[in-house]
């Protein structure tokens, strides 16, 4: 089987399924019970703990870690989930090195190493045994809220709204819920069907219905939603990938990294996946690292990652860069794509680059060029908001900040009763945990605004 | 059973050699200090003895212990035949935050082997290891005849002394032995006197800590003619429960009973009891063998500085094996070198003059907590401790970068040490002595004392 998105000149790398799937198990293996006890004892149970402030969802880290140490895993898990209902995926995908763990006091002085907060969070959630869903719904309010997009932002918003007693309908374009947790995160970060199981758990709260195949701007319009629901939350994510702007970008073998990852994540057998022999990745963010490492692990002979600036400017964290290097990815800096070369069959054969440098604060070509022979190029130079989602007349009037949706501090858009969060808004970093935080905050704002109306009525 | 002969020549020293353990180690750069002791007439190449317990249960263990370098052993307590019988499931522990054992609990009795076998093994071991201290622990009923019978048999082994076990807190008291005897000073005195009458060996009286004032049995032992006391035996204890089965550990067929507590958790209690005896004028010259939670050289040095002439170890050996003695000797020797102490006696009782009653403390002395801002990692533990439970003497200030800064309000600090104790960083909070300009004044002289003699 070659997937629709892989070109005909790619073939599976010829590894046994077992060998391949072993390369896509947890990048950071879970802690054992003994390790968790030792690690949790390292937490100082700080007062006014800086790690809490560094978590976008403000999980009470000292409290949950103390509970792990007290062998109260259900208490620990409840504390995490109360702040972050997708705490399980966040524990696996968060770049903790720039969030909670970065601000752990155990980085200071002679303390050597931060508490492994992410792994402890995972330990609590993996091992807590709940007899039933740990949250209950407040008395039914009779209010209905539409959520568009079943990604982390939408799901988090829906769960919080359901807890408040509102009824929620999620409109989702794709076949599966989870957003990038299902379709985008590296396969060795969210393994097996974890994303789906987490959604299933979240829906146990009740009062949330998901309607699939519903795409805003296509078979769904904002006006319809604002008419039928008391409030609307948009968690649309970023639906498009930026292109290089070169001629020949439609050459078979050149594609957006996210498209390939989507296929990879959905594939039940890895040994039938077609892979390039020599891949080039353009970009410097975590998506670039993810595609480079995954393609290498799938069996590509070489993977070259090329970025137009230096290592220090890469948005992938040093930790992520190290992972790439450890996986045999060659990182080239100070080079920008110039042209795409194809062979006589019209297949991709090489990519040409211009060397760059900074002069007077501007990035310019140095005049030198080089070429990398390759049969696959993955672009990972950023995701963009998909305007098609807001193409109906009503939606078109929504205020925007650049391409993204503009919101106030309570995540209200310029349209009355319409809120937005996650990657599709201008605020915050494009991270899973940030999307969860937005969803929660928006639900609180929606609840607040709806209840004000009740009082006023 | 075969008695193992010593494996390496270093240990198989003939009698008289090895007076100083350091000398035997001349191929490694080691310490110069002389660790040998003469405790109530009992000579030992170093002050580290194994306490009467499973590590000294039989020749096999004791020989291994001597091979490992222990200076002496107190053989597992002997009793009259028939020997005691033990239950299955015998130990439990109290754990620290990393799962390390801080306290150890047992419900074992005295030896469960016949007197005859024990005496035979003791005789052989003493013959093979003449330079080591071999003391025999005894517990027989509180009747003169019983002691009169057993003492000559024990003396015939060639052992160096006897230790009277008056401290076993479980099983034995019900039989009129052990702690029950140790809790009644008159019995202690009486039994000690019998021992001095029917034996020429040095007599060490082992004291139970399960008593309000440990000085009383110590004084009774002295009156009875004891050559020394040893303490502490184990403390009555229940470590923890199985909350599903609602039964304490160790579980014996669904039931449990209290045991005896030892290990590092009991060290502070033992240290205090040792110092109480050492600083009471009447017993100040009575040799003390310090026991209770000794796990490393520092613990041993502390017992010695508070009056112990030898130290005994049980739990540390049970948790780590006999080799731990090498670490104890090496650490103690090097520390003595660094302090210029050439022999153990040079620092025995060194801390006694500074151990006093509360009423003699200087009311004018003042320390104040000082936070080293370069070392502080901002955990806030000092703040919340002082704020919630002490004197609200630490300020919680915001730094420009959003993190917190903690500072002591000198005027409010009473110098309690709580913040220093809770701070996770070494030497980050120090207690700084203040120059109050006032002379020494104790409570009896303090005008705030309503009972002050005018
Ligand atoms: C390759 C890749 C790797 C990443 N790795 C990490 C990582 O390791 N750690 C991390 O923290 N973050 C990572 N991120 C970022 C993270 O995945 C996002 O920040 C997060 O998923 C944002 O959540 P969201 O709910 O806003 O959007 P999404 O997860 O994108 O979800 C949006 C949902 O809305 C649906 N939708 C979109 N448009 C419409 C429409 N018009 N009508 C109906 N439904 C619609 C989509 O199908 C989707 O289900 C990664 C992103 C990518 C692309
Ligand atoms: C399992 C066990 C059995 C013991 N048996 C005896 C004994 O038979 N006679 C005795 O005098 N003390 C006995 N003790 C007490 C020890 O000799 C010692 O006084 C006590 O354990 C404190 O020292 P430690 O903290 O180094 O273990 C026993 C202790 C343990 C742990
Ligand atoms: S900062 Fe580190 S040590 Fe302090 S509470 Fe957070 S995880 Fe624990
Ligand atoms: S020494 Fe005691 S009173 Fe002083 S700051 Fe520390 S905790 Fe507070
Ligand atoms: S306890 Fe120590 S490290 Fe923590 S804030 Fe106080 S002074 Fe700083």
PDB file of C-alpha atoms in Angstrom, chain B residues 62-301:
ATOM      1  CA  UNK B  62      30.697 -13.887  64.400  1.00  0.00           C
ATOM      2  CA  UNK B  63      33.644 -15.264  62.438  1.00  0.00           C
ATOM      3  CA  UNK B  64      32.495 -13.376  59.359  1.00  0.00           C
ATOM      4  CA  UNK B  65      32.187 -10.258  61.497  1.00  0.00           C
ATOM      5  CA  UNK B  66      35.703 -10.639  62.840  1.00  0.00           C
ATOM      6  CA  UNK B  67      36.995 -11.226  59.332  1.00  0.00           C
ATOM      7  CA  UNK B  68      35.290  -8.009  58.330  1.00  0.00           C
ATOM      8  CA  UNK B  69      37.097  -6.154  61.087  1.00  0.00           C
ATOM      9  CA  UNK B  70      34.702  -5.749  64.011  1.00  0.00           C
ATOM     10  CA  UNK B  71      36.545  -5.116  67.255  1.00  0.00           C
ATOM     11  CA  UNK B  72      34.217  -7.219  69.335  1.00  0.00           C
ATOM     12  CA  UNK B  73      30.833  -8.841  69.633  1.00  0.00           C
ATOM     13  CA  UNK B  74      28.238  -9.315  72.301  1.00  0.00           C
ATOM     14  CA  UNK B  75      26.984 -12.824  71.620  1.00  0.00           C
ATOM     15  CA  UNK B  76      23.264 -13.191  71.063  1.00  0.00           C
ATOM     16  CA  UNK B  77      21.624 -13.468  74.496  1.00  0.00           C
ATOM     17  CA  UNK B  78      21.824 -16.924  76.016  1.00  0.00           C
ATOM     18  CA  UNK B  79      19.164 -18.353  78.282  1.00  0.00           C
ATOM     19  CA  UNK B  80      18.348 -21.559  80.116  1.00  0.00           C
ATOM     20  CA  UNK B  81      17.385 -24.588  78.089  1.00  0.00           C
ATOM     21  CA  UNK B  82      14.976 -25.315  76.544  1.00  0.00           C
ATOM     22  CA  UNK B  83      15.798 -22.518  74.140  1.00  0.00           C
ATOM     23  CA  UNK B  84      13.247 -19.884  73.151  1.00  0.00           C
ATOM     24  CA  UNK B  85      11.107 -20.428  70.071  1.00  0.00           C
ATOM     25  CA  UNK B  86      10.506 -17.661  67.566  1.00  0.00           C
ATOM     26  CA  UNK B  87       7.475 -16.915  65.393  1.00  0.00           C
ATOM     27  CA  UNK B  88       7.538 -16.452  61.638  1.00  0.00           C
ATOM     28  CA  UNK B  89       7.471 -12.942  60.294  1.00  0.00           C
ATOM     29  CA  UNK B  90       9.614 -11.075  62.802  1.00  0.00           C
ATOM     30  CA  UNK B  91      10.700  -7.674  61.546  1.00  0.00           C
ATOM     31  CA  UNK B  92       9.117  -4.506  60.236  1.00  0.00           C
ATOM     32  CA  UNK B  93      10.458  -1.044  59.487  1.00  0.00           C
ATOM     33  CA  UNK B  94       9.654   2.635  59.537  1.00  0.00           C
ATOM     34  CA  UNK B  95      10.703   4.176  56.228  1.00  0.00           C
ATOM     35  CA  UNK B  96      12.018   7.598  55.257  1.00  0.00           C
ATOM     36  CA  UNK B  97      10.834   9.553  52.205  1.00  0.00           C
ATOM     37  CA  UNK B  98      13.055   7.667  49.778  1.00  0.00           C
ATOM     38  CA  UNK B  99      12.098   4.303  51.099  1.00  0.00           C
ATOM     39  CA  UNK B 100      15.221   4.070  53.226  1.00  0.00           C
ATOM     40  CA  UNK B 101      14.845   2.358  56.586  1.00  0.00           C
ATOM     41  CA  UNK B 102      14.953   4.861  59.413  1.00  0.00           C
ATOM     42  CA  UNK B 103      13.692   2.634  62.189  1.00  0.00           C
ATOM     43  CA  UNK B 104      13.641  -1.135  62.597  1.00  0.00           C
ATOM     44  CA  UNK B 105      11.285  -3.225  64.716  1.00  0.00           C
ATOM     45  CA  UNK B 106      11.549  -6.863  65.803  1.00  0.00           C
ATOM     46  CA  UNK B 107       9.548  -9.365  67.789  1.00  0.00           C
ATOM     47  CA  UNK B 108      12.315 -11.900  68.233  1.00  0.00           C
ATOM     48  CA  UNK B 109      13.269 -13.446  71.542  1.00  0.00           C
ATOM     49  CA  UNK B 110      16.698 -14.398  72.875  1.00  0.00           C
ATOM     50  CA  UNK B 111      18.669 -17.216  71.266  1.00  0.00           C
ATOM     51  CA  UNK B 112      16.639 -20.087  69.919  1.00  0.00           C
ATOM     52  CA  UNK B 113      19.628 -22.478  70.066  1.00  0.00           C
ATOM     53  CA  UNK B 114      20.647 -24.653  72.975  1.00  0.00           C
ATOM     54  CA  UNK B 115      23.007 -23.373  75.643  1.00  0.00           C
ATOM     55  CA  UNK B 116      25.389 -26.229  74.986  1.00  0.00           C
ATOM     56  CA  UNK B 117      25.886 -25.412  71.291  1.00  0.00           C
ATOM     57  CA  UNK B 118      26.313 -21.721  72.015  1.00  0.00           C
ATOM     58  CA  UNK B 119      28.913 -22.287  74.718  1.00  0.00           C
ATOM     59  CA  UNK B 120      30.867 -24.677  72.516  1.00  0.00           C
ATOM     60  CA  UNK B 121      30.951 -22.174  69.657  1.00  0.00           C
ATOM     61  CA  UNK B 122      31.900 -19.285  71.933  1.00  0.00           C
ATOM     62  CA  UNK B 123      34.831 -21.271  73.295  1.00  0.00           C
ATOM     63  CA  UNK B 124      36.130 -22.061  69.820  1.00  0.00           C
ATOM     64  CA  UNK B 125      35.679 -18.552  68.435  1.00  0.00           C
ATOM     65  CA  UNK B 126      37.432 -16.937  71.376  1.00  0.00           C
ATOM     66  CA  UNK B 127      40.306 -19.355  70.924  1.00  0.00           C
ATOM     67  CA  UNK B 128      40.602 -18.492  67.223  1.00  0.00           C
ATOM     68  CA  UNK B 129      40.225 -14.746  67.742  1.00  0.00           C
ATOM     69  CA  UNK B 130      42.010 -13.908  70.956  1.00  0.00           C
ATOM     70  CA  UNK B 131      42.507 -10.225  70.136  1.00  0.00           C
ATOM     71  CA  UNK B 132      38.811  -9.493  69.726  1.00  0.00           C
ATOM     72  CA  UNK B 133      36.387  -8.687  72.487  1.00  0.00           C
ATOM     73  CA  UNK B 134      33.872 -11.484  73.023  1.00  0.00           C
ATOM     74  CA  UNK B 135      31.160 -10.701  75.528  1.00  0.00           C
ATOM     75  CA  UNK B 136      28.348 -13.066  76.341  1.00  0.00           C
ATOM     76  CA  UNK B 137      24.857 -11.714  76.855  1.00  0.00           C
ATOM     77  CA  UNK B 138      22.729 -13.498  79.399  1.00  0.00           C
ATOM     78  CA  UNK B 139      19.119 -13.610  80.421  1.00  0.00           C
ATOM     79  CA  UNK B 140      17.938 -16.161  82.952  1.00  0.00           C
ATOM     80  CA  UNK B 141      15.124 -15.976  85.503  1.00  0.00           C
ATOM     81  CA  UNK B 142      15.505 -13.583  88.391  1.00  0.00           C
ATOM     82  CA  UNK B 143      16.557 -16.349  90.792  1.00  0.00           C
ATOM     83  CA  UNK B 144      19.981 -16.690  92.370  1.00  0.00           C
ATOM     84  CA  UNK B 145      20.241 -20.400  91.576  1.00  0.00           C
ATOM     85  CA  UNK B 146      19.793 -19.835  87.872  1.00  0.00           C
ATOM     86  CA  UNK B 147      22.648 -17.348  87.755  1.00  0.00           C
ATOM     87  CA  UNK B 148      24.845 -19.458  89.984  1.00  0.00           C
ATOM     88  CA  UNK B 149      24.452 -22.322  87.524  1.00  0.00           C
ATOM     89  CA  UNK B 150      25.025 -20.531  84.257  1.00  0.00           C
ATOM     90  CA  UNK B 151      27.841 -18.127  85.193  1.00  0.00           C
ATOM     91  CA  UNK B 152      30.636 -20.703  85.663  1.00  0.00           C
ATOM     92  CA  UNK B 153      29.693 -22.370  82.390  1.00  0.00           C
ATOM     93  CA  UNK B 154      29.969 -19.031  80.614  1.00  0.00           C
ATOM     94  CA  UNK B 155      33.232 -18.142  82.271  1.00  0.00           C
ATOM     95  CA  UNK B 156      34.688 -21.469  81.165  1.00  0.00           C
ATOM     96  CA  UNK B 157      34.402 -20.386  77.522  1.00  0.00           C
ATOM     97  CA  UNK B 158      37.228 -17.899  77.984  1.00  0.00           C
ATOM     98  CA  UNK B 159      35.003 -14.974  77.044  1.00  0.00           C
ATOM     99  CA  UNK B 160      35.986 -11.447  78.042  1.00  0.00           C
ATOM    100  CA  UNK B 161      32.889 -10.380  79.902  1.00  0.00           C
ATOM    101  CA  UNK B 162      29.169 -10.746  80.322  1.00  0.00           C
ATOM    102  CA  UNK B 163      26.337  -8.443  79.474  1.00  0.00           C
ATOM    103  CA  UNK B 164      23.059  -8.719  81.373  1.00  0.00           C
ATOM    104  CA  UNK B 165      20.100  -8.337  79.101  1.00  0.00           C
ATOM    105  CA  UNK B 166      17.535  -6.462  81.177  1.00  0.00           C
ATOM    106  CA  UNK B 167      15.999  -4.767  78.223  1.00  0.00           C
ATOM    107  CA  UNK B 168      14.156  -7.121  75.936  1.00  0.00           C
ATOM    108  CA  UNK B 169      10.770  -5.461  75.578  1.00  0.00           C
ATOM    109  CA  UNK B 170       8.746  -8.322  74.147  1.00  0.00           C
ATOM    110  CA  UNK B 171       8.101 -11.932  74.953  1.00  0.00           C
ATOM    111  CA  UNK B 172      10.612 -12.170  77.767  1.00  0.00           C
ATOM    112  CA  UNK B 173       9.081  -9.768  80.336  1.00  0.00           C
ATOM    113  CA  UNK B 174       5.993 -11.973  80.423  1.00  0.00           C
ATOM    114  CA  UNK B 175       8.345 -14.670  81.669  1.00  0.00           C
ATOM    115  CA  UNK B 176       9.750 -12.452  84.430  1.00  0.00           C
ATOM    116  CA  UNK B 177      12.879 -11.666  82.445  1.00  0.00           C
ATOM    117  CA  UNK B 178      14.228  -8.823  80.384  1.00  0.00           C
ATOM    118  CA  UNK B 179      12.635  -5.405  80.502  1.00  0.00           C
ATOM    119  CA  UNK B 180      10.570  -6.267  83.551  1.00  0.00           C
ATOM    120  CA  UNK B 181      13.757  -6.752  85.557  1.00  0.00           C
ATOM    121  CA  UNK B 182      15.359  -3.702  83.988  1.00  0.00           C
ATOM    122  CA  UNK B 183      12.453  -1.527  85.051  1.00  0.00           C
ATOM    123  CA  UNK B 184      12.912  -2.312  88.738  1.00  0.00           C
ATOM    124  CA  UNK B 185      16.193  -0.880  90.074  1.00  0.00           C
ATOM    125  CA  UNK B 186      16.275  -3.254  93.052  1.00  0.00           C
ATOM    126  CA  UNK B 187      16.205  -6.282  90.748  1.00  0.00           C
ATOM    127  CA  UNK B 188      18.951  -4.799  88.629  1.00  0.00           C
ATOM    128  CA  UNK B 189      21.095  -4.328  91.677  1.00  0.00           C
ATOM    129  CA  UNK B 190      20.361  -7.802  93.006  1.00  0.00           C
ATOM    130  CA  UNK B 191      21.109  -9.666  89.783  1.00  0.00           C
ATOM    131  CA  UNK B 192      24.247  -7.632  89.184  1.00  0.00           C
ATOM    132  CA  UNK B 193      25.495  -8.556  92.630  1.00  0.00           C
ATOM    133  CA  UNK B 194      24.883 -12.273  91.989  1.00  0.00           C
ATOM    134  CA  UNK B 195      26.909 -11.964  88.805  1.00  0.00           C
ATOM    135  CA  UNK B 196      29.781 -10.298  90.596  1.00  0.00           C
ATOM    136  CA  UNK B 197      29.574 -12.987  93.265  1.00  0.00           C
ATOM    137  CA  UNK B 198      29.559 -16.049  91.001  1.00  0.00           C
ATOM    138  CA  UNK B 199      31.853 -14.813  88.259  1.00  0.00           C
ATOM    139  CA  UNK B 200      35.131 -12.954  88.026  1.00  0.00           C
ATOM    140  CA  UNK B 201      34.329 -11.517  84.619  1.00  0.00           C
ATOM    141  CA  UNK B 202      33.598  -7.858  83.941  1.00  0.00           C
ATOM    142  CA  UNK B 203      29.828  -7.345  84.136  1.00  0.00           C
ATOM    143  CA  UNK B 204      28.081  -4.962  81.755  1.00  0.00           C
ATOM    144  CA  UNK B 205      24.454  -4.200  82.578  1.00  0.00           C
ATOM    145  CA  UNK B 206      22.385  -3.521  79.465  1.00  0.00           C
ATOM    146  CA  UNK B 207      19.673  -0.962  80.200  1.00  0.00           C
ATOM    147  CA  UNK B 208      16.191  -0.737  78.804  1.00  0.00           C
ATOM    148  CA  UNK B 209      15.000   2.620  77.498  1.00  0.00           C
ATOM    149  CA  UNK B 210      11.404   1.698  78.360  1.00  0.00           C
ATOM    150  CA  UNK B 211      11.613   3.595  81.603  1.00  0.00           C
ATOM    151  CA  UNK B 212      11.116   7.189  82.714  1.00  0.00           C
ATOM    152  CA  UNK B 213      14.525   7.906  84.209  1.00  0.00           C
ATOM    153  CA  UNK B 214      17.391   5.774  82.950  1.00  0.00           C
ATOM    154  CA  UNK B 215      19.710   7.073  85.641  1.00  0.00           C
ATOM    155  CA  UNK B 216      17.982   5.004  88.326  1.00  0.00           C
ATOM    156  CA  UNK B 217      18.762   1.521  86.943  1.00  0.00           C
ATOM    157  CA  UNK B 218      22.272   2.760  86.066  1.00  0.00           C
ATOM    158  CA  UNK B 219      22.821   3.758  89.673  1.00  0.00           C
ATOM    159  CA  UNK B 220      21.372   0.450  90.818  1.00  0.00           C
ATOM    160  CA  UNK B 221      23.771  -1.409  88.547  1.00  0.00           C
ATOM    161  CA  UNK B 222      26.653   0.548  90.011  1.00  0.00           C
ATOM    162  CA  UNK B 223      25.516  -0.302  93.536  1.00  0.00           C
ATOM    163  CA  UNK B 224      25.358  -3.963  92.540  1.00  0.00           C
ATOM    164  CA  UNK B 225      28.984  -3.778  91.476  1.00  0.00           C
ATOM    165  CA  UNK B 226      28.592  -3.475  87.692  1.00  0.00           C
ATOM    166  CA  UNK B 227      31.781  -2.774  85.770  1.00  0.00           C
ATOM    167  CA  UNK B 228      29.869  -0.952  83.047  1.00  0.00           C
ATOM    168  CA  UNK B 229      26.458  -0.299  81.559  1.00  0.00           C
ATOM    169  CA  UNK B 230      25.398  -0.552  77.928  1.00  0.00           C
ATOM    170  CA  UNK B 231      22.402   1.214  76.398  1.00  0.00           C
ATOM    171  CA  UNK B 232      19.975   1.333  74.851  1.00  0.00           C
ATOM    172  CA  UNK B 233      18.130  -1.849  74.197  1.00  0.00           C
ATOM    173  CA  UNK B 234      15.090  -1.550  71.940  1.00  0.00           C
ATOM    174  CA  UNK B 235      12.086   0.724  72.519  1.00  0.00           C
ATOM    175  CA  UNK B 236       8.525  -0.636  72.579  1.00  0.00           C
ATOM    176  CA  UNK B 237       7.095   0.003  69.172  1.00  0.00           C
ATOM    177  CA  UNK B 238       4.515  -0.527  66.462  1.00  0.00           C
ATOM    178  CA  UNK B 239       5.905   0.700  63.150  1.00  0.00           C
ATOM    179  CA  UNK B 240       2.868   0.697  60.909  1.00  0.00           C
ATOM    180  CA  UNK B 241      -0.311  -1.049  59.987  1.00  0.00           C
ATOM    181  CA  UNK B 242      -1.697  -2.929  57.067  1.00  0.00           C
ATOM    182  CA  UNK B 243      -4.814  -0.760  56.804  1.00  0.00           C
ATOM    183  CA  UNK B 244      -6.577  -3.259  54.544  1.00  0.00           C
ATOM    184  CA  UNK B 245      -6.232  -6.074  57.036  1.00  0.00           C
ATOM    185  CA  UNK B 246      -6.281  -3.769  60.076  1.00  0.00           C
ATOM    186  CA  UNK B 247      -3.261  -5.394  61.614  1.00  0.00           C
ATOM    187  CA  UNK B 248       0.162  -4.099  62.543  1.00  0.00           C
ATOM    188  CA  UNK B 249       3.425  -5.285  61.014  1.00  0.00           C
ATOM    189  CA  UNK B 250       5.032  -7.722  61.356  1.00  0.00           C
ATOM    190  CA  UNK B 251       1.951  -9.880  60.821  1.00  0.00           C
ATOM    191  CA  UNK B 252       1.868 -13.312  62.376  1.00  0.00           C
ATOM    192  CA  UNK B 253      -1.150 -15.184  61.093  1.00  0.00           C
ATOM    193  CA  UNK B 254      -3.452 -12.168  61.032  1.00  0.00           C
ATOM    194  CA  UNK B 255      -2.282 -10.814  64.400  1.00  0.00           C
ATOM    195  CA  UNK B 256       0.601  -8.766  65.610  1.00  0.00           C
ATOM    196  CA  UNK B 257       2.205  -7.516  68.781  1.00  0.00           C
ATOM    197  CA  UNK B 258       4.437  -4.626  69.720  1.00  0.00           C
ATOM    198  CA  UNK B 259       8.112  -5.106  69.092  1.00  0.00           C
ATOM    199  CA  UNK B 260      11.386  -3.436  69.931  1.00  0.00           C
ATOM    200  CA  UNK B 261      12.495  -0.375  67.957  1.00  0.00           C
ATOM    201  CA  UNK B 262      16.053   0.357  66.939  1.00  0.00           C
ATOM    202  CA  UNK B 263      17.981   1.789  63.992  1.00  0.00           C
ATOM    203  CA  UNK B 264      18.877   5.393  63.239  1.00  0.00           C
ATOM    204  CA  UNK B 265      15.506   6.723  64.411  1.00  0.00           C
ATOM    205  CA  UNK B 266      16.378   5.831  68.016  1.00  0.00           C
ATOM    206  CA  UNK B 267      19.798   7.472  68.001  1.00  0.00           C
ATOM    207  CA  UNK B 268      18.633  10.782  69.529  1.00  0.00           C
ATOM    208  CA  UNK B 269      16.920   8.943  72.380  1.00  0.00           C
ATOM    209  CA  UNK B 270      19.945   6.773  73.014  1.00  0.00           C
ATOM    210  CA  UNK B 271      22.352   9.721  72.887  1.00  0.00           C
ATOM    211  CA  UNK B 272      20.344  11.553  75.503  1.00  0.00           C
ATOM    212  CA  UNK B 273      20.197   8.545  77.802  1.00  0.00           C
ATOM    213  CA  UNK B 274      23.938   7.963  77.489  1.00  0.00           C
ATOM    214  CA  UNK B 275      24.639  11.607  78.291  1.00  0.00           C
ATOM    215  CA  UNK B 276      22.296  11.564  81.289  1.00  0.00           C
ATOM    216  CA  UNK B 277      24.296   8.762  82.877  1.00  0.00           C
ATOM    217  CA  UNK B 278      27.638  10.250  81.887  1.00  0.00           C
ATOM    218  CA  UNK B 279      26.884  13.654  83.373  1.00  0.00           C
ATOM    219  CA  UNK B 280      25.382  12.412  86.631  1.00  0.00           C
ATOM    220  CA  UNK B 281      28.222  12.680  89.164  1.00  0.00           C
ATOM    221  CA  UNK B 282      27.422   9.342  90.796  1.00  0.00           C
ATOM    222  CA  UNK B 283      27.743   7.389  87.542  1.00  0.00           C
ATOM    223  CA  UNK B 284      30.208   9.670  85.770  1.00  0.00           C
ATOM    224  CA  UNK B 285      33.017   7.139  86.029  1.00  0.00           C
ATOM    225  CA  UNK B 286      30.937   4.121  85.069  1.00  0.00           C
ATOM    226  CA  UNK B 287      32.052   2.917  81.637  1.00  0.00           C
ATOM    227  CA  UNK B 288      29.258   3.082  79.048  1.00  0.00           C
ATOM    228  CA  UNK B 289      28.904   1.041  75.906  1.00  0.00           C
ATOM    229  CA  UNK B 290      26.752   3.213  73.646  1.00  0.00           C
ATOM    230  CA  UNK B 291      24.080   1.518  71.536  1.00  0.00           C
ATOM    231  CA  UNK B 292      21.202   2.741  69.424  1.00  0.00           C
ATOM    232  CA  UNK B 293      21.047   3.703  65.795  1.00  0.00           C
ATOM    233  CA  UNK B 294      24.774   3.930  65.174  1.00  0.00           C
ATOM    234  CA  UNK B 295      25.099   3.843  61.396  1.00  0.00           C
ATOM    235  CA  UNK B 296      28.352   5.602  60.622  1.00  0.00           C
ATOM    236  CA  UNK B 297      31.514   6.998  62.188  1.00  0.00           C
ATOM    237  CA  UNK B 298      29.905  10.299  63.072  1.00  0.00           C
ATOM    238  CA  UNK B 299      27.211   8.602  65.116  1.00  0.00           C
ATOM    239  CA  UNK B 300      29.919   6.659  66.905  1.00  0.00           C
ATOM    240  CA  UNK B 301      31.993   9.784  67.552  1.00  0.00           C
TER     241      UNK B 301
END
